[in-house]
CSV table of C-alpha atoms in Angstrom, one decimal:
chain,number,residue,atom,x,y,z
M,229,UNK,CA,0.9,-21.3,1.8
M,230,UNK,CA,1.8,-19.5,-1.5
M,231,UNK,CA,1.6,-20.9,-5.0
M,232,UNK,CA,5.2,-21.9,-5.2
M,233,UNK,CA,5.1,-23.8,-2.0
M,234,UNK,CA,1.9,-25.6,-3.1
M,235,UNK,CA,3.4,-26.7,-6.4
M,236,UNK,CA,6.6,-27.8,-4.7
M,237,UNK,CA,4.5,-29.8,-2.2
M,238,UNK,CA,2.7,-31.6,-5.1
M,239,UNK,CA,6.0,-32.4,-6.8
M,240,UNK,CA,7.7,-33.7,-3.7
M,241,UNK,CA,4.8,-35.9,-2.7
M,242,UNK,CA,4.4,-37.3,-6.2
M,243,UNK,CA,8.2,-38.0,-6.4
M,244,UNK,CA,8.1,-39.7,-3.1
M,245,UNK,CA,5.2,-41.9,-4.2
M,246,UNK,CA,7.0,-42.8,-7.4
M,247,UNK,CA,10.2,-43.7,-5.5
M,248,UNK,CA,8.4,-45.9,-3.1
M,249,UNK,CA,6.7,-47.8,-5.9
M,250,UNK,CA,9.8,-48.1,-8.0
M,251,UNK,CA,11.8,-49.3,-5.0
M,252,UNK,CA,9.3,-52.1,-4.3
M,253,UNK,CA,9.2,-53.2,-7.9
M,254,UNK,CA,13.0,-52.8,-8.3
M,255,UNK,CA,13.6,-55.3,-5.5
M,256,UNK,CA,12.2,-58.1,-7.7
M,257,UNK,CA,14.8,-57.3,-10.3
M,258,UNK,CA,17.8,-57.7,-8.1
M,259,UNK,CA,17.6,-61.5,-7.8
M,260,UNK,CA,20.5,-63.3,-9.6
M,261,UNK,CA,19.5,-66.3,-11.7
M,262,UNK,CA,21.6,-68.9,-13.5
M,263,UNK,CA,22.1,-68.6,-17.2
M,264,UNK,CA,19.0,-69.4,-19.2
M,265,UNK,CA,18.4,-71.2,-22.5
M,266,UNK,CA,17.2,-69.2,-25.4
M,267,UNK,CA,13.5,-70.0,-24.9
M,268,UNK,CA,13.8,-69.1,-21.2
M,269,UNK,CA,15.5,-65.8,-22.1
M,270,UNK,CA,12.7,-65.0,-24.5
M,271,UNK,CA,10.1,-65.7,-21.8
M,272,UNK,CA,12.1,-63.7,-19.3
M,273,UNK,CA,12.2,-60.6,-21.6
M,274,UNK,CA,8.4,-60.8,-22.1
M,275,UNK,CA,8.0,-61.0,-18.3
M,276,UNK,CA,10.4,-58.1,-17.8
M,277,UNK,CA,8.4,-56.0,-20.3
M,278,UNK,CA,5.2,-56.8,-18.5
M,279,UNK,CA,6.8,-55.9,-15.2
M,280,UNK,CA,8.1,-52.6,-16.6
M,281,UNK,CA,4.6,-51.7,-17.8
M,282,UNK,CA,3.2,-52.4,-14.4
M,283,UNK,CA,6.0,-50.3,-12.8
M,284,UNK,CA,5.1,-47.3,-15.0
M,285,UNK,CA,1.5,-47.8,-14.1
M,286,UNK,CA,2.2,-48.0,-10.4
M,287,UNK,CA,4.3,-44.8,-10.3
M,288,UNK,CA,1.2,-42.9,-11.2
M,289,UNK,CA,-0.6,-42.0,-7.9
M,290,UNK,CA,-4.3,-42.7,-7.4
M,291,UNK,CA,-6.6,-40.0,-8.7
M,292,UNK,CA,-7.9,-39.4,-5.2
M,293,UNK,CA,-4.4,-38.4,-3.9
M,294,UNK,CA,-3.9,-35.9,-6.7
M,295,UNK,CA,-7.3,-34.4,-6.2
M,296,UNK,CA,-6.6,-34.1,-2.5
M,297,UNK,CA,-3.3,-32.3,-3.0
M,298,UNK,CA,-4.8,-29.9,-5.5
M,299,UNK,CA,-7.6,-29.1,-3.1
M,300,UNK,CA,-5.0,-28.4,-0.3
M,301,UNK,CA,-3.1,-26.0,-2.5
M,302,UNK,CA,-6.1,-24.2,-3.8
M,303,UNK,CA,-7.5,-23.7,-0.3
M,304,UNK,CA,-4.2,-22.1,0.7
M,305,UNK,CA,-4.4,-19.7,-2.3
M,306,UNK,CA,-8.1,-18.9,-1.6
M,307,UNK,CA,-7.2,-18.1,2.1
M,308,UNK,CA,-4.5,-15.7,0.9
M,309,UNK,CA,-6.8,-13.9,-1.5
M,310,UNK,CA,-9.6,-13.7,1.2
M,311,UNK,CA,-7.1,-12.1,3.5
M,312,UNK,CA,-6.2,-9.6,0.9
M,313,UNK,CA,-2.6,-10.9,0.5
M,314,UNK,CA,-0.8,-11.4,-2.8
M,315,UNK,CA,0.7,-14.8,-3.6
M,316,UNK,CA,3.2,-13.1,-5.9
M,317,UNK,CA,5.1,-10.0,-4.8
M,318,UNK,CA,8.3,-10.5,-6.6
M,319,UNK,CA,7.5,-7.6,-8.9
M,320,UNK,CA,7.9,-5.0,-6.1
M,321,UNK,CA,11.1,-5.0,-4.1
M,322,UNK,CA,10.4,-2.1,-1.7
M,323,UNK,CA,8.0,0.7,-0.9
M,324,UNK,CA,9.2,4.3,-0.4
M,325,UNK,CA,6.7,6.6,1.2
M,326,UNK,CA,6.6,10.4,1.0
M,327,UNK,CA,3.9,12.5,2.6
M,328,UNK,CA,2.3,14.4,5.5
M,329,UNK,CA,0.3,13.3,8.5
M,330,UNK,CA,-1.6,10.8,6.3
M,331,UNK,CA,1.6,8.6,6.3
M,332,UNK,CA,3.3,9.6,9.6
M,333,UNK,CA,2.1,9.7,13.2
M,334,UNK,CA,4.9,12.1,14.3
M,335,UNK,CA,7.6,9.4,14.7
M,336,UNK,CA,9.4,10.8,11.6
M,337,UNK,CA,9.1,14.4,12.6
M,338,UNK,CA,11.9,15.8,14.7
M,339,UNK,CA,10.7,17.3,18.0
M,340,UNK,CA,7.1,16.8,16.9
M,341,UNK,CA,5.6,17.1,20.4
M,342,UNK,CA,7.3,20.5,20.8
M,343,UNK,CA,6.6,21.9,17.3
M,344,UNK,CA,3.2,20.8,16.3
M,345,UNK,CA,0.6,23.5,16.0
M,346,UNK,CA,-2.7,21.6,15.3
M,347,UNK,CA,-3.0,20.7,19.0
M,348,UNK,CA,-2.9,17.0,18.4
M,349,UNK,CA,0.0,15.0,19.7
M,350,UNK,CA,-1.3,11.7,18.3
M,351,UNK,CA,-2.5,12.2,14.6
M,352,UNK,CA,-3.3,8.5,14.5
M,353,UNK,CA,-3.9,5.8,17.1
M,354,UNK,CA,-0.2,5.9,18.1
M,355,UNK,CA,1.0,3.5,15.4
M,356,UNK,CA,2.1,4.1,11.8
M,357,UNK,CA,1.1,0.6,11.0
M,358,UNK,CA,-2.6,1.6,11.0
M,359,UNK,CA,-1.9,4.1,8.1
M,360,UNK,CA,-2.8,3.4,4.5
M,361,UNK,CA,0.8,2.9,3.0
M,362,UNK,CA,1.6,0.4,5.8
M,363,UNK,CA,-1.6,-1.5,5.3
M,364,UNK,CA,-0.8,-1.8,1.6
M,365,UNK,CA,2.8,-2.8,2.3
M,366,UNK,CA,1.4,-5.6,4.5
M,367,UNK,CA,-0.8,-6.8,1.6
M,368,UNK,CA,2.3,-6.8,-0.6
M,369,UNK,CA,4.1,-9.0,2.0
M,370,UNK,CA,6.9,-6.4,2.2
M,371,UNK,CA,9.0,-6.1,5.4
M,372,UNK,CA,8.3,-3.4,7.9
M,373,UNK,CA,9.0,0.1,6.6
M,374,UNK,CA,11.2,2.1,8.9
M,375,UNK,CA,10.9,5.9,9.3
M,376,UNK,CA,13.8,7.7,7.6
M,377,UNK,CA,15.2,9.0,10.9
M,378,UNK,CA,15.1,5.6,12.5
M,379,UNK,CA,17.2,3.7,9.9
M,380,UNK,CA,21.0,3.3,10.3
M,381,UNK,CA,22.0,3.4,6.7
M,382,UNK,CA,22.6,-0.4,6.3
M,383,UNK,CA,21.9,-1.8,2.9
M,384,UNK,CA,19.4,-4.3,4.4
M,385,UNK,CA,17.2,-1.5,5.8
M,386,UNK,CA,17.4,0.6,2.7
M,387,UNK,CA,16.3,-2.4,0.6
M,388,UNK,CA,13.2,-2.9,2.8
M,389,UNK,CA,11.9,0.6,1.9
M,390,UNK,CA,11.7,3.8,4.0
M,391,UNK,CA,9.1,6.3,5.1
M,392,UNK,CA,10.3,9.8,4.4
M,393,UNK,CA,6.9,11.2,5.3
M,394,UNK,CA,6.5,13.7,8.1
M,395,UNK,CA,3.4,14.9,10.0
M,396,UNK,CA,2.2,18.3,8.7
M,397,UNK,CA,4.7,18.3,5.8
M,398,UNK,CA,3.6,20.5,2.9
M,399,UNK,CA,4.2,20.7,-0.8
M,400,UNK,CA,5.1,24.4,-0.6
M,401,UNK,CA,7.7,25.7,1.7
M,402,UNK,CA,6.4,25.5,5.3
M,403,UNK,CA,5.8,28.6,7.4
M,404,UNK,CA,8.2,27.2,10.0
M,405,UNK,CA,11.6,25.5,9.7
M,406,UNK,CA,10.5,22.8,12.1
M,407,UNK,CA,8.3,21.3,9.4
M,408,UNK,CA,9.4,19.4,6.3
M,409,UNK,CA,8.5,20.1,2.7
M,410,UNK,CA,8.1,17.8,-0.2
M,411,UNK,CA,11.4,19.0,-1.6
M,412,UNK,CA,13.2,18.1,1.6
M,413,UNK,CA,11.8,14.6,1.5
M,414,UNK,CA,12.8,14.4,-2.2
M,415,UNK,CA,16.4,15.2,-1.3
M,416,UNK,CA,16.4,12.4,1.3
M,417,UNK,CA,15.2,10.0,-1.4
M,418,UNK,CA,18.2,10.9,-3.5
M,419,UNK,CA,20.6,10.4,-0.6
M,420,UNK,CA,19.2,6.9,-0.4
M,421,UNK,CA,19.6,6.3,-4.1
M,422,UNK,CA,23.2,7.4,-3.9
M,423,UNK,CA,23.8,4.9,-1.0
M,424,UNK,CA,22.2,2.1,-3.0
M,425,UNK,CA,24.4,2.9,-6.0
M,426,UNK,CA,27.5,2.8,-3.8
M,427,UNK,CA,26.5,-0.4,-2.2
M,428,UNK,CA,25.0,-2.3,-5.1
M,429,UNK,CA,26.6,-0.8,-8.1
M,430,UNK,CA,24.9,1.4,-10.7
M,431,UNK,CA,23.2,-1.4,-12.7
M,432,UNK,CA,22.0,-3.4,-9.7
M,433,UNK,CA,20.7,-0.2,-8.1
M,434,UNK,CA,18.9,0.9,-11.2
M,435,UNK,CA,17.2,-2.5,-11.4
M,436,UNK,CA,16.3,-2.4,-7.7
M,437,UNK,CA,14.7,1.1,-8.1
M,438,UNK,CA,12.7,0.1,-11.2
M,439,UNK,CA,11.4,-2.9,-9.2
M,440,UNK,CA,10.4,-0.6,-6.2
M,441,UNK,CA,7.3,1.5,-5.7
M,442,UNK,CA,6.8,5.1,-4.5
M,443,UNK,CA,3.8,6.2,-2.4
M,444,UNK,CA,3.0,10.0,-2.5
M,445,UNK,CA,0.4,11.6,-0.2
M,446,UNK,CA,0.6,15.4,0.1
M,447,UNK,CA,-1.4,18.7,0.0
M,448,UNK,CA,-3.7,18.1,2.9
M,449,UNK,CA,-1.6,20.2,5.2
M,450,UNK,CA,-1.0,22.8,2.6
M,451,UNK,CA,-4.8,23.4,2.6
M,452,UNK,CA,-5.1,23.1,6.4
M,453,UNK,CA,-2.2,25.4,7.3
M,454,UNK,CA,-1.5,27.7,4.3
M,455,UNK,CA,-4.8,28.1,2.5
M,456,UNK,CA,-7.7,27.6,5.0
M,457,UNK,CA,-5.5,28.8,7.9
M,458,UNK,CA,-4.5,31.7,5.7
M,459,UNK,CA,-0.9,31.6,6.8
M,460,UNK,CA,1.3,34.1,4.9
M,461,UNK,CA,-1.9,35.6,3.4
M,462,UNK,CA,-2.1,32.8,0.9
M,463,UNK,CA,-5.9,33.3,0.4
M,464,UNK,CA,-5.3,36.9,-0.3
M,465,UNK,CA,-2.8,36.1,-3.1
M,466,UNK,CA,-4.5,33.2,-4.8
M,467,UNK,CA,-8.0,31.9,-5.4
M,468,UNK,CA,-8.8,28.2,-5.0
M,469,UNK,CA,-8.1,27.3,-8.6
M,470,UNK,CA,-4.8,29.1,-8.7
M,471,UNK,CA,-3.7,27.4,-5.4
M,472,UNK,CA,-4.7,24.0,-6.7
M,473,UNK,CA,-2.8,24.6,-9.9
M,474,UNK,CA,0.4,25.5,-8.0
M,475,UNK,CA,0.2,22.3,-5.8
M,476,UNK,CA,-0.6,20.0,-8.8
M,477,UNK,CA,2.2,21.4,-10.9
M,478,UNK,CA,4.6,20.7,-8.0
M,479,UNK,CA,3.3,17.2,-7.6
M,480,UNK,CA,3.6,16.4,-11.3
M,481,UNK,CA,7.1,17.9,-11.3
M,482,UNK,CA,8.1,15.6,-8.5
M,483,UNK,CA,6.6,12.5,-10.2
M,484,UNK,CA,8.7,13.4,-13.3
M,485,UNK,CA,11.9,13.6,-11.2
M,486,UNK,CA,11.1,10.2,-9.6
M,487,UNK,CA,10.5,8.8,-13.1
M,488,UNK,CA,13.9,10.1,-14.3
M,489,UNK,CA,15.5,8.5,-11.2
M,490,UNK,CA,14.1,5.1,-12.6
M,491,UNK,CA,11.1,4.7,-10.4
M,492,UNK,CA,8.2,3.3,-12.6
M,493,UNK,CA,5.5,2.3,-10.2
M,494,UNK,CA,4.0,5.3,-8.4
M,495,UNK,CA,0.9,5.7,-6.2
M,496,UNK,CA,-0.4,9.2,-5.7
M,497,UNK,CA,-3.4,9.9,-3.4
M,498,UNK,CA,-5.8,12.8,-3.4
M,499,UNK,CA,-6.9,14.8,-0.3
M,500,UNK,CA,-9.7,13.4,2.0
M,501,UNK,CA,-12.9,15.5,2.4
M,502,UNK,CA,-11.5,18.2,4.7
M,503,UNK,CA,-15.0,19.8,4.8
M,504,UNK,CA,-16.2,16.8,6.9
M,505,UNK,CA,-13.3,16.7,9.4
M,506,UNK,CA,-14.2,17.6,13.0
M,507,UNK,CA,-11.9,20.6,13.2
M,508,UNK,CA,-13.4,22.2,10.0
M,509,UNK,CA,-17.0,21.5,11.0
M,510,UNK,CA,-16.3,23.1,14.4
M,511,UNK,CA,-14.5,26.2,13.0
M,512,UNK,CA,-17.3,26.8,10.6
M,513,UNK,CA,-20.2,25.7,12.8
M,514,UNK,CA,-21.6,29.1,13.7
M,515,UNK,CA,-20.9,30.8,10.4
M,516,UNK,CA,-24.2,31.9,9.0
M,517,UNK,CA,-23.0,32.2,5.4
M,518,UNK,CA,-21.6,28.7,5.2
M,519,UNK,CA,-23.5,26.1,3.2
M,520,UNK,CA,-23.7,22.7,4.7
M,521,UNK,CA,-24.5,19.6,2.7
M,522,UNK,CA,-26.9,16.9,3.9
M,523,UNK,CA,-24.2,15.1,5.7
M,524,UNK,CA,-23.1,18.0,7.9
M,525,UNK,CA,-20.0,18.8,5.9
M,526,UNK,CA,-18.9,22.2,4.8
M,527,UNK,CA,-19.6,22.2,1.1
M,528,UNK,CA,-17.4,25.1,0.2
M,529,UNK,CA,-14.3,23.4,1.7
M,530,UNK,CA,-15.1,20.1,0.0
M,531,UNK,CA,-15.5,21.8,-3.3
M,532,UNK,CA,-12.0,23.3,-3.0
M,533,UNK,CA,-10.6,19.9,-2.2
M,534,UNK,CA,-12.4,18.3,-5.1
M,535,UNK,CA,-11.0,21.0,-7.4
M,536,UNK,CA,-7.5,19.9,-6.5
M,537,UNK,CA,-8.3,16.1,-6.7
M,538,UNK,CA,-9.8,16.4,-10.2
M,539,UNK,CA,-6.9,18.5,-11.5
M,540,UNK,CA,-4.3,16.1,-10.1
M,541,UNK,CA,-6.1,13.1,-11.6
M,542,UNK,CA,-6.3,14.7,-15.0
M,543,UNK,CA,-2.6,15.5,-15.0
M,544,UNK,CA,-1.7,12.0,-14.0
M,545,UNK,CA,-3.8,10.5,-16.8
M,546,UNK,CA,-1.8,12.7,-19.3
M,547,UNK,CA,1.5,11.8,-17.6
M,548,UNK,CA,0.8,8.1,-18.0
M,549,UNK,CA,0.3,8.5,-21.7
M,550,UNK,CA,3.5,10.5,-22.1
M,551,UNK,CA,6.1,8.6,-20.0
M,552,UNK,CA,7.1,5.2,-21.5
M,553,UNK,CA,6.4,2.2,-19.2
M,554,UNK,CA,5.3,4.6,-16.4
M,555,UNK,CA,2.5,3.2,-14.1
M,556,UNK,CA,1.1,6.0,-12.0
M,557,UNK,CA,-2.0,5.2,-10.0
M,558,UNK,CA,-4.3,7.9,-8.5
M,559,UNK,CA,-6.1,6.8,-5.4
M,560,UNK,CA,-9.2,8.9,-4.6
M,561,UNK,CA,-9.5,8.6,-0.8
M,562,UNK,CA,-12.1,11.4,-0.9
M,563,UNK,CA,-14.5,9.1,-2.7
M,564,UNK,CA,-14.0,6.3,-0.2
M,565,UNK,CA,-14.5,8.4,2.9
M,566,UNK,CA,-17.6,10.2,1.5
M,567,UNK,CA,-19.1,6.8,0.8
M,568,UNK,CA,-18.6,5.9,4.5
M,569,UNK,CA,-20.0,9.2,5.7
M,570,UNK,CA,-23.1,8.9,3.4
M,571,UNK,CA,-23.9,5.3,4.4
M,572,UNK,CA,-22.1,4.7,7.8
M,573,UNK,CA,-24.3,1.8,8.9
M,574,UNK,CA,-23.3,-0.2,5.8
M,575,UNK,CA,-19.7,-0.3,7.0
M,576,UNK,CA,-20.2,-0.6,10.7
M,577,UNK,CA,-19.8,3.1,11.7
M,578,UNK,CA,-22.0,5.0,14.2
M,579,UNK,CA,-20.3,8.4,14.5
M,580,UNK,CA,-19.4,10.4,11.4
M,581,UNK,CA,-18.9,13.9,12.9
M,582,UNK,CA,-17.1,13.7,16.3
M,583,UNK,CA,-13.5,12.9,16.7
M,584,UNK,CA,-12.6,9.8,18.7
M,585,UNK,CA,-9.7,11.5,20.5
M,586,UNK,CA,-10.2,15.1,21.4
M,587,UNK,CA,-12.1,17.5,23.6
M,588,UNK,CA,-14.8,20.2,23.2
M,589,UNK,CA,-17.5,20.4,20.5
M,590,UNK,CA,-17.1,17.6,18.0
M,591,UNK,CA,-13.9,16.6,19.9
M,592,UNK,CA,-12.2,19.3,17.8
M,593,UNK,CA,-11.5,22.3,20.1
M,594,UNK,CA,-8.5,20.5,21.5
M,595,UNK,CA,-6.8,17.6,19.7
M,596,UNK,CA,-5.6,14.3,20.9
M,597,UNK,CA,-3.1,15.1,23.7
M,598,UNK,CA,-2.9,11.6,25.1
M,599,UNK,CA,-4.2,8.1,24.4
M,600,UNK,CA,-6.4,8.3,27.5
M,601,UNK,CA,-8.5,10.9,25.7
M,602,UNK,CA,-9.6,8.4,23.1
M,603,UNK,CA,-13.0,6.9,22.9
M,604,UNK,CA,-13.7,3.3,23.9
M,605,UNK,CA,-14.8,2.1,20.4
M,606,UNK,CA,-12.6,3.8,17.8
M,607,UNK,CA,-13.8,1.3,15.2
M,608,UNK,CA,-17.3,2.9,15.2
M,609,UNK,CA,-15.9,6.4,14.6
M,610,UNK,CA,-14.9,7.8,11.2
M,611,UNK,CA,-12.5,10.4,12.6
M,612,UNK,CA,-9.7,9.8,15.0
M,613,UNK,CA,-8.7,13.4,15.7
M,614,UNK,CA,-9.0,16.8,14.2
M,615,UNK,CA,-8.2,15.9,10.6
M,616,UNK,CA,-7.3,12.2,10.4
M,617,UNK,CA,-9.5,9.1,9.9
M,618,UNK,CA,-9.5,6.1,12.3
M,619,UNK,CA,-7.7,2.8,11.6
M,620,UNK,CA,-11.1,1.2,10.7
M,621,UNK,CA,-11.5,3.8,7.9
M,622,UNK,CA,-7.9,3.3,6.7
M,623,UNK,CA,-8.5,-0.5,6.6
M,624,UNK,CA,-11.5,-0.1,4.3
M,625,UNK,CA,-9.5,2.3,2.1
M,626,UNK,CA,-6.6,-0.1,1.9
M,627,UNK,CA,-8.9,-3.0,0.9
M,628,UNK,CA,-10.4,-0.8,-1.8
M,629,UNK,CA,-7.1,0.5,-3.1
M,630,UNK,CA,-5.8,-3.1,-3.2
M,631,UNK,CA,-8.7,-5.0,-4.8
M,632,UNK,CA,-11.4,-2.4,-5.7
M,633,UNK,CA,-13.7,-3.6,-2.9
M,634,UNK,CA,-15.8,-2.3,-1.2
M,635,UNK,CA,-15.2,1.0,-3.0
M,636,UNK,CA,-14.8,0.2,-6.7
M,637,UNK,CA,-12.7,2.5,-8.8
M,638,UNK,CA,-11.1,4.2,-5.8
M,639,UNK,CA,-7.7,3.7,-7.5
M,640,UNK,CA,-7.4,4.1,-11.2
M,641,UNK,CA,-6.5,3.2,-13.9
M,642,UNK,CA,-5.8,-0.1,-12.0
M,643,UNK,CA,-5.8,-1.4,-8.5
M,644,UNK,CA,-2.6,-1.7,-6.4
M,645,UNK,CA,-2.8,-5.4,-6.6
M,646,UNK,CA,-2.8,-5.2,-10.4
M,647,UNK,CA,0.0,-2.6,-10.3
M,648,UNK,CA,2.4,-4.9,-8.4
M,649,UNK,CA,1.7,-7.8,-10.8
M,650,UNK,CA,2.4,-5.9,-14.0
C-alpha cells in the first residue's frame, strides 16, 4: 500500500460515509406538504436550519473511524520502509546499467562460456537479480531490467531500462575482441538514445533521459586482467598511481559524456577489496615477500585498489561542483565488504576466505564450472567464486547504498533513496 493509495482510501471512505448520512437525512426533506401560513413557514425554516446543522454534523465521521484509517495507512507505509522499498519512485523512470562482472553473470556476454578466461562459468549464483544494480532497481520499484542483447528494440522495453554490462568488461581496450570495453557499452547507450528520440520525439526523449538513472561499475577487471595479470606488460609500463589515473580519467570522461546526453542522476561504484578475494589470496599465498593484513588479505593489492577508489571519489566530488544540477553518487563497496570481513559474525557470515563455488585451495584454483560445485549454505560465505561476492553480501551492500544501513556513508554525498527523491 503506497501513500497515494492510502490517501485515496481515506477520501473514498469518508465520502461514502458522508453520502450515506446525507442520503438518510435527505429522505426527510422529500415529503410534500400543503401550503403553510406565515407563522408555520417561519417555524418550518427554523426546523430546516436545525436539520441542516445536524446534517453537517452527521457527515463528519466519528473520531475513532478517522484514527483507524490513519493507522491502516501509516502501517502500510511503515511496512514499505521496513522492506527497503520507496513509496515514491516517480522521480526515476528507468535504470541503465554499464559495467563488468559486478553487474552481469555472463548473460549479456556473447559466447561467454567459450571465451571466459577466469575459469568461472558462473560469476554469480546464476541470476543477475542477485547483483547490486538489480537489488537497487527492486527497491526503486522499477520493472525488470533486460540485458542489452535480450531486448527486441520495442519502446516499452527501452523505457524499462537496460543492462549494457558484460562480464569481464574493461575500461581500457580488452586484450581480446571477445570482451567488451566501456566505450563499446557507451556506443550501445547512444544507439538506445537515438531510438528513444525517434519513438518519443526529441523533447519527450530528453525529459525521459533526465528522469532516468545510470549505474556505472568498472575497473575491477582492468586490475584483474591487465594490471595484476600483467597482460600486454601493463605493469612494466605504468606504476599503480599512473594506472589508476588513466582509469579514473576515462571514467570521468564517460560521466561527462552521459551528462551531455542529459543524464543527471549517476551512480558510480568503486572496486571491491581484490586483495581479499579467494583467487588473489591463493595466487599470493606462498609468496614470502607479500605482506598480509590481520584479516588474511594481501595488503599490497588492497592498497592499489584503495588508490583508485580515493582518486575516483575525489574527481566525482569536483565534478558535482562543476556540472549544474548533476547528482553523481559514489558508492564505496570496498568499505562495506571490509566491514563484513572484519566482523563477519555481526552480519551472519562464517567463511571470509574460501569461495562458495570453486575447487582447490580456497576454492580458487578452479572457478565455478557448474552450480553443483557450490556450497550448501552460500549465505554464510562472503565470496561466491574467484572474485565475486555472494548474494548475501550484495544484499547488505544494496541496503547500505539505499538507506545508509548497516554501513553508514557507503554512498556519498547522499544515499540512493535520497537520490531518487531529489
